[in-house]
PDB file of C-alpha atoms and ligand atoms in Angstrom:
ATOM      1  CA  PRO A  72      55.672-247.999  -8.513  1.00 93.00           C
ATOM      2  CA  HIS A  73      58.187-245.270  -8.285  1.00 95.00           C
ATOM      3  CA  ILE A  74      61.155-245.264  -5.440  1.00 98.00           C
ATOM      4  CA  LEU A  75      60.960-241.879  -4.094  1.00 98.00           C
ATOM      5  CA  PRO A  76      63.683-239.302  -2.719  1.00 98.00           C
ATOM      6  CA  ILE A  77      63.506-239.786   1.271  1.00 98.00           C
ATOM      7  CA  ALA A  78      63.316-236.074   3.225  1.00 98.00           C
ATOM      8  CA  LYS A  79      66.398-236.108   5.536  1.00 98.00           C
ATOM      9  CA  ARG A  80      66.833-234.408   8.707  1.00 97.00           C
ATOM     10  CA  GLY A  81      66.691-230.453   8.270  1.00 96.00           C
ATOM     11  CA  GLU A  82      63.947-230.886   5.954  1.00 98.00           C
ATOM     12  CA  PRO A  83      60.949-228.780   6.926  1.00 98.00           C
ATOM     13  CA  ILE A  84      58.231-231.291   6.330  1.00 98.00           C
ATOM     14  CA  LEU A  85      59.766-233.676   9.088  1.00 98.00           C
ATOM     15  CA  GLN A  86      59.071-231.038  11.113  1.00 98.00           C
ATOM     16  CA  GLN A  87      55.217-230.046  10.394  1.00 98.00           C
ATOM     17  CA  ARG A  88      52.343-232.023  11.478  1.00 98.00           C
ATOM     18  CA  ALA A  89      50.487-234.052   8.374  1.00 98.00           C
ATOM     19  CA  HIS A  90      47.108-233.667   7.193  1.00 98.00           C
ATOM     20  CA  THR A  91      44.366-236.052   7.268  1.00 98.00           C
ATOM     21  CA  VAL A  92      43.497-237.983   4.099  1.00 98.00           C
ATOM     22  CA  SER A  93      40.122-236.955   2.903  1.00 98.00           C
ATOM     23  CA  ASN A  94      39.683-239.878   0.070  1.00 98.00           C
ATOM     24  CA  VAL A  95      41.495-242.608   0.776  1.00 98.00           C
ATOM     25  CA  HIS A  96      40.054-244.004  -2.725  1.00 98.00           C
ATOM     26  CA  ASP A  97      41.663-241.303  -4.647  1.00 98.00           C
ATOM     27  CA  PRO A  98      43.905-242.457  -7.135  1.00 98.00           C
ATOM     28  CA  ALA A  99      46.736-240.324  -6.064  1.00 98.00           C
ATOM     29  CA  ILE A 100      46.195-241.827  -2.593  1.00 98.00           C
ATOM     30  CA  GLN A 101      46.712-245.332  -4.019  1.00 98.00           C
ATOM     31  CA  GLN A 102      49.798-244.530  -5.880  1.00 98.00           C
ATOM     32  CA  LEU A 103      51.456-242.651  -3.258  1.00 98.00           C
ATOM     33  CA  ILE A 104      51.146-245.808  -0.963  1.00 98.00           C
ATOM     34  CA  ASP A 105      52.392-248.095  -3.412  1.00 98.00           C
ATOM     35  CA  ASN A 106      54.865-245.412  -3.937  1.00 98.00           C
ATOM     36  CA  MET A 107      55.722-245.467  -0.286  1.00 98.00           C
ATOM     37  CA  LEU A 108      55.835-249.309  -0.115  1.00 98.00           C
ATOM     38  CA  ALA A 109      58.500-249.428  -2.856  1.00 98.00           C
ATOM     39  CA  THR A 110      61.071-246.509  -1.501  1.00 98.00           C
ATOM     40  CA  MET A 111      60.374-248.243   1.797  1.00 97.00           C
ATOM     41  CA  LEU A 112      61.692-251.792   0.561  1.00 96.00           C
ATOM     42  CA  ALA A 113      64.515-250.246  -1.385  1.00 97.00           C
ATOM     43  CA  ALA A 114      65.593-248.665   1.722  1.00 96.00           C
ATOM     44  CA  ASN A 115      65.632-251.899   3.544  1.00 93.00           C
ATOM     45  CA  GLY A 116      63.080-250.255   5.973  1.00 95.00           C
ATOM     46  CA  VAL A 117      60.555-252.057   8.546  1.00 97.00           C
ATOM     47  CA  GLY A 118      58.313-248.702   8.261  1.00 98.00           C
ATOM     48  CA  ILE A 119      57.793-245.277   6.309  1.00 98.00           C
ATOM     49  CA  ALA A 120      55.532-242.256   6.693  1.00 99.00           C
ATOM     50  CA  ALA A 121      54.193-240.020   4.195  1.00 99.00           C
ATOM     51  CA  PRO A 122      56.130-237.068   5.135  1.00 99.00           C
ATOM     52  CA  GLN A 123      59.420-238.810   4.737  1.00 98.00           C
ATOM     53  CA  VAL A 124      58.785-239.011   0.667  1.00 98.00           C
ATOM     54  CA  PHE A 125      57.481-235.409   1.006  1.00 98.00           C
ATOM     55  CA  SER A 126      53.761-236.237   0.997  1.00 98.00           C
ATOM     56  CA  PRO A 127      52.520-234.124   4.414  1.00 98.00           C
ATOM     57  CA  LEU A 128      49.298-236.780   4.746  1.00 98.00           C
ATOM     58  CA  ARG A 129      48.594-239.062   7.419  1.00 99.00           C
ATOM     59  CA  ILE A 130      49.661-242.683   6.071  1.00 99.00           C
ATOM     60  CA  ILE A 131      52.102-244.728   7.297  1.00 98.00           C
ATOM     61  CA  ILE A 132      53.320-248.099   6.393  1.00 98.00           C
ATOM     62  CA  VAL A 133      54.467-250.771   9.082  1.00 98.00           C
ATOM     63  CA  ALA A 134      56.253-253.714   7.597  1.00 97.00           C
ATOM     64  CA  SER A 135      58.056-255.574  10.637  1.00 96.00           C
ATOM     65  CA  ARG A 136      60.277-258.680  10.044  1.00 93.00           C
ATOM     66  CA  PRO A 137      62.749-260.541  11.925  1.00 92.00           C
ATOM     67  CA  ASN A 138      65.907-258.569  12.519  1.00 85.00           C
ATOM     68  CA  GLN A 139      69.120-258.920  14.541  1.00 84.00           C
ATOM     69  CA  ARG A 140      68.128-257.110  17.579  1.00 76.00           C
ATOM     70  CA  TYR A 141      64.302-258.825  17.429  1.00 81.00           C
ATOM     71  CA  PRO A 142      64.663-262.138  16.012  1.00 87.00           C
ATOM     72  CA  ASP A 143      61.464-263.059  17.447  1.00 86.00           C
ATOM     73  CA  ALA A 144      59.439-259.808  15.093  1.00 89.00           C
ATOM     74  CA  PRO A 145      56.849-261.228  13.473  1.00 94.00           C
ATOM     75  CA  LEU A 146      57.128-261.183   9.481  1.00 94.00           C
ATOM     76  CA  MET A 147      54.167-259.388   8.394  1.00 95.00           C
ATOM     77  CA  GLU A 148      52.725-258.159   5.234  1.00 96.00           C
ATOM     78  CA  PRO A 149      53.312-254.544   4.750  1.00 97.00           C
ATOM     79  CA  LEU A 150      50.471-252.659   6.246  1.00 98.00           C
ATOM     80  CA  ALA A 151      49.086-249.538   5.385  1.00 98.00           C
ATOM     81  CA  LEU A 152      47.437-247.041   7.968  1.00 98.00           C
ATOM     82  CA  VAL A 153      45.722-243.918   6.761  1.00 99.00           C
ATOM     83  CA  ASN A 154      44.696-241.795   8.960  1.00 98.00           C
ATOM     84  CA  PRO A 155      45.900-243.715  12.349  1.00 98.00           C
ATOM     85  CA  GLU A 156      44.629-242.786  15.848  1.00 98.00           C
ATOM     86  CA  ILE A 157      46.535-244.001  18.824  1.00 98.00           C
ATOM     87  CA  LEU A 158      43.527-244.383  21.116  1.00 98.00           C
ATOM     88  CA  TRP A 159      45.593-246.098  24.141  1.00 98.00           C
ATOM     89  CA  ARG A 160      48.955-246.982  25.283  1.00 98.00           C
ATOM     90  CA  SER A 161      50.319-249.386  27.829  1.00 98.00           C
ATOM     91  CA  ALA A 162      52.071-247.834  30.877  1.00 98.00           C
ATOM     92  CA  GLU A 163      54.624-250.740  30.471  1.00 98.00           C
ATOM     93  CA  THR A 164      57.316-249.558  28.370  1.00 98.00           C
ATOM     94  CA  SER A 165      60.436-251.198  26.613  1.00 97.00           C
ATOM     95  CA  LEU A 166      63.662-249.426  25.094  1.00 95.00           C
ATOM     96  CA  TYR A 167      65.326-250.481  22.058  1.00 93.00           C
ATOM     97  CA  ASP A 168      67.915-248.822  19.282  1.00 93.00           C
ATOM     98  CA  GLU A 169      66.034-247.232  16.497  1.00 95.00           C
ATOM     99  CA  GLY A 170      67.106-246.221  13.050  1.00 95.00           C
ATOM    100  CA  CYS A 171      65.243-243.918  11.136  1.00 97.00           C
ATOM    101  CA  LEU A 172      65.598-243.621   7.479  1.00 97.00           C
ATOM    102  CA  SER A 173      65.610-239.924   7.569  1.00 98.00           C
ATOM    103  CA  VAL A 174      68.355-239.913  10.090  1.00 97.00           C
ATOM    104  CA  PRO A 175      70.981-242.229   8.303  1.00 95.00           C
ATOM    105  CA  ASP A 176      73.549-243.935  10.474  1.00 93.00           C
ATOM    106  CA  THR A 177      72.219-243.360  13.499  1.00 94.00           C
ATOM    107  CA  ARG A 178      71.011-245.521  16.036  1.00 95.00           C
ATOM    108  CA  VAL A 179      68.751-244.114  19.222  1.00 96.00           C
ATOM    109  CA  PRO A 180      67.419-245.809  22.454  1.00 96.00           C
ATOM    110  CA  MET A 181      63.968-245.114  22.446  1.00 97.00           C
ATOM    111  CA  GLU A 182      61.362-246.168  24.940  1.00 97.00           C
ATOM    112  CA  ARG A 183      58.082-246.648  23.795  1.00 98.00           C
ATOM    113  CA  ALA A 184      54.915-248.293  25.116  1.00 98.00           C
ATOM    114  CA  GLU A 185      54.762-251.989  24.925  1.00 98.00           C
ATOM    115  CA  GLN A 186      51.174-252.275  23.835  1.00 98.00           C
ATOM    116  CA  LEU A 187      48.926-249.655  22.225  1.00 98.00           C
ATOM    117  CA  GLN A 188      45.442-249.713  20.677  1.00 98.00           C
ATOM    118  CA  VAL A 189      45.149-247.999  16.926  1.00 98.00           C
ATOM    119  CA  ARG A 190      42.127-246.918  15.266  1.00 98.00           C
ATOM    120  CA  TYR A 191      42.791-246.379  10.853  1.00 98.00           C
ATOM    121  CA  LEU A 192      41.431-247.037   7.844  1.00 98.00           C
ATOM    122  CA  THR A 193      42.956-249.505   5.250  1.00 98.00           C
ATOM    123  CA  ARG A 194      43.750-248.617   1.977  1.00 98.00           C
ATOM    124  CA  ASP A 195      40.643-249.984   0.801  1.00 98.00           C
ATOM    125  CA  GLY A 196      38.706-247.810   3.082  1.00 98.00           C
ATOM    126  CA  GLN A 197      37.700-249.972   6.029  1.00 98.00           C
ATOM    127  CA  ALA A 198      37.665-248.589   9.225  1.00 98.00           C
ATOM    128  CA  VAL A 199      39.732-251.004  11.982  1.00 98.00           C
ATOM    129  CA  GLU A 200      40.586-250.817  15.474  1.00 98.00           C
ATOM    130  CA  THR A 201      43.337-253.278  16.458  1.00 98.00           C
ATOM    131  CA  ARG A 202      45.467-253.774  19.344  1.00 98.00           C
ATOM    132  CA  TYR A 203      49.338-254.431  18.851  1.00 97.00           C
ATOM    133  CA  HIS A 204      52.370-255.301  21.098  1.00 96.00           C
ATOM    134  CA  GLY A 205      56.071-255.506  20.467  1.00 94.00           C
ATOM    135  CA  PHE A 206      58.403-254.301  17.614  1.00 95.00           C
ATOM    136  CA  ILE A 207      55.119-253.547  15.510  1.00 96.00           C
ATOM    137  CA  ALA A 208      53.829-251.450  18.374  1.00 98.00           C
ATOM    138  CA  ARG A 209      57.031-249.714  18.272  1.00 97.00           C
ATOM    139  CA  ILE A 210      57.101-249.211  14.617  1.00 98.00           C
ATOM    140  CA  ILE A 211      53.527-247.879  14.841  1.00 98.00           C
ATOM    141  CA  GLN A 212      54.542-245.231  17.286  1.00 98.00           C
ATOM    142  CA  HIS A 213      58.102-244.421  15.159  1.00 98.00           C
ATOM    143  CA  GLU A 214      55.681-243.948  11.940  1.00 98.00           C
ATOM    144  CA  TYR A 215      53.395-241.689  14.216  1.00 98.00           C
ATOM    145  CA  ASP A 216      55.840-239.642  15.471  1.00 98.00           C
ATOM    146  CA  HIS A 217      56.955-238.794  11.776  1.00 98.00           C
ATOM    147  CA  ILE A 218      53.156-237.676  10.833  1.00 98.00           C
ATOM    148  CA  GLU A 219      53.115-235.552  14.353  1.00 98.00           C
ATOM    149  CA  GLY A 220      56.653-233.861  13.103  1.00 98.00           C
ATOM    150  CA  ILE A 221      58.697-235.561  15.384  1.00 98.00           C
ATOM    151  CA  LEU A 222      61.908-236.838  14.688  1.00 97.00           C
ATOM    152  CA  ILE A 223      64.118-239.426  16.704  1.00 96.00           C
ATOM    153  CA  GLN A 224      67.181-236.902  17.776  1.00 91.00           C
ATOM    154  CA  PRO A 225      70.790-238.116  17.683  1.00 84.00           C
TER     155      PRO A 225
HETATM  156  O1  K1U B 502      62.397-244.031   9.456  1.00 80.32           O
HETATM  157  C1  K1U B 502      61.362-245.004   9.295  1.00 80.32           C
HETATM  158  O2  K1U B 502      60.233-244.465   9.782  1.00 80.32           O
HETATM  159  C2  K1U B 502      62.110-246.378   9.356  1.00 80.32           C
HETATM  160  C3  K1U B 502      62.801-247.085  10.274  1.00 80.32           C
HETATM  161  C4  K1U B 502      61.510-247.421  11.265  1.00 80.32           C
HETATM  162  C5  K1U B 502      61.830-247.972  12.309  1.00 80.32           C
HETATM  163  C6  K1U B 502      62.889-248.742  12.606  1.00 80.32           C
HETATM  164  C7  K1U B 502      63.514-249.260  13.871  1.00 80.32           C
HETATM  165  C8  K1U B 502      62.348-249.159  14.820  1.00 80.32           C
HETATM  166  C9  K1U B 502      61.061-248.934  14.806  1.00 80.32           C
HETATM  167  C10 K1U B 502      60.756-247.947  13.536  1.00 80.32           C
HETATM  168  C11 K1U B 502      63.556-248.221   9.601  1.00 80.32           C
HETATM  169  O3  K1U B 502      62.832-249.180   9.212  1.00 80.32           O
HETATM  170  S1  K1U B 502      65.102-247.733  10.104  1.00 80.32           S
HETATM  171  C12 K1U B 502      65.564-249.471   9.263  1.00 80.32           C
HETATM  172  C13 K1U B 502      65.882-250.234  10.710  1.00 80.32           C
HETATM  173  O4  K1U B 502      66.321-249.684  12.011  1.00 80.32           O
HETATM  174  C14 K1U B 502      65.599-251.852  10.967  1.00 80.32           C
HETATM  175  C15 K1U B 502      65.742-252.015   9.869  1.00 80.32           C
HETATM  176  C16 K1U B 502      65.575-253.766   9.627  1.00 80.32           C
HETATM  177  C17 K1U B 502      65.348-254.149  10.973  1.00 80.32           C
HETATM  178  C18 K1U B 502      65.242-253.857  12.171  1.00 80.32           C
HETATM  179  C19 K1U B 502      65.242-252.127  12.225  1.00 80.32           C
HETATM  180 ZN1   ZN B 503      61.897-242.456  10.821  1.00 80.32          ZN
END
């Protein structure tokens, strides 16, 4: 896998809606997912979205791990969500200072739904519907914003 350049605020691709993946089994898609993972790990992130590596596709990676602000955040295997759809968001919200690999040296307090229900394809093409809460739900909402062309604003 390759570590790819990360698009920074101001790059048009970060403000465009990304496109649905038509064939998750395409080797180019599988390589992209591997490269997104390598790039996220190298940047010490807990998530990444395809537009951040200049691919206008609806692919996100979520990789929660415990950290100072969220010491009880779950440590999880990085998970790729292809063509994610948020089916439901709880009315209950929480506030957290979010960072963004595309907006370096910035933390922005963001209010997000505490729980959400999401439907997506795994990288193996399995259709899955899952409910998340807490830090993982937050990361999913942050990454989902990226494929909608939405960036946190400093
Ligand atoms: O820009 C991205 O999508 C990655 C971003 C994801 C994210 C961070 C915090 C809340 C929601 C989503 C990052 O990983 S920035 C790095 C960061 O803020 C962080 C790193 C380790 C632990 C906790 C936060
Ligand atoms: Zn971000």
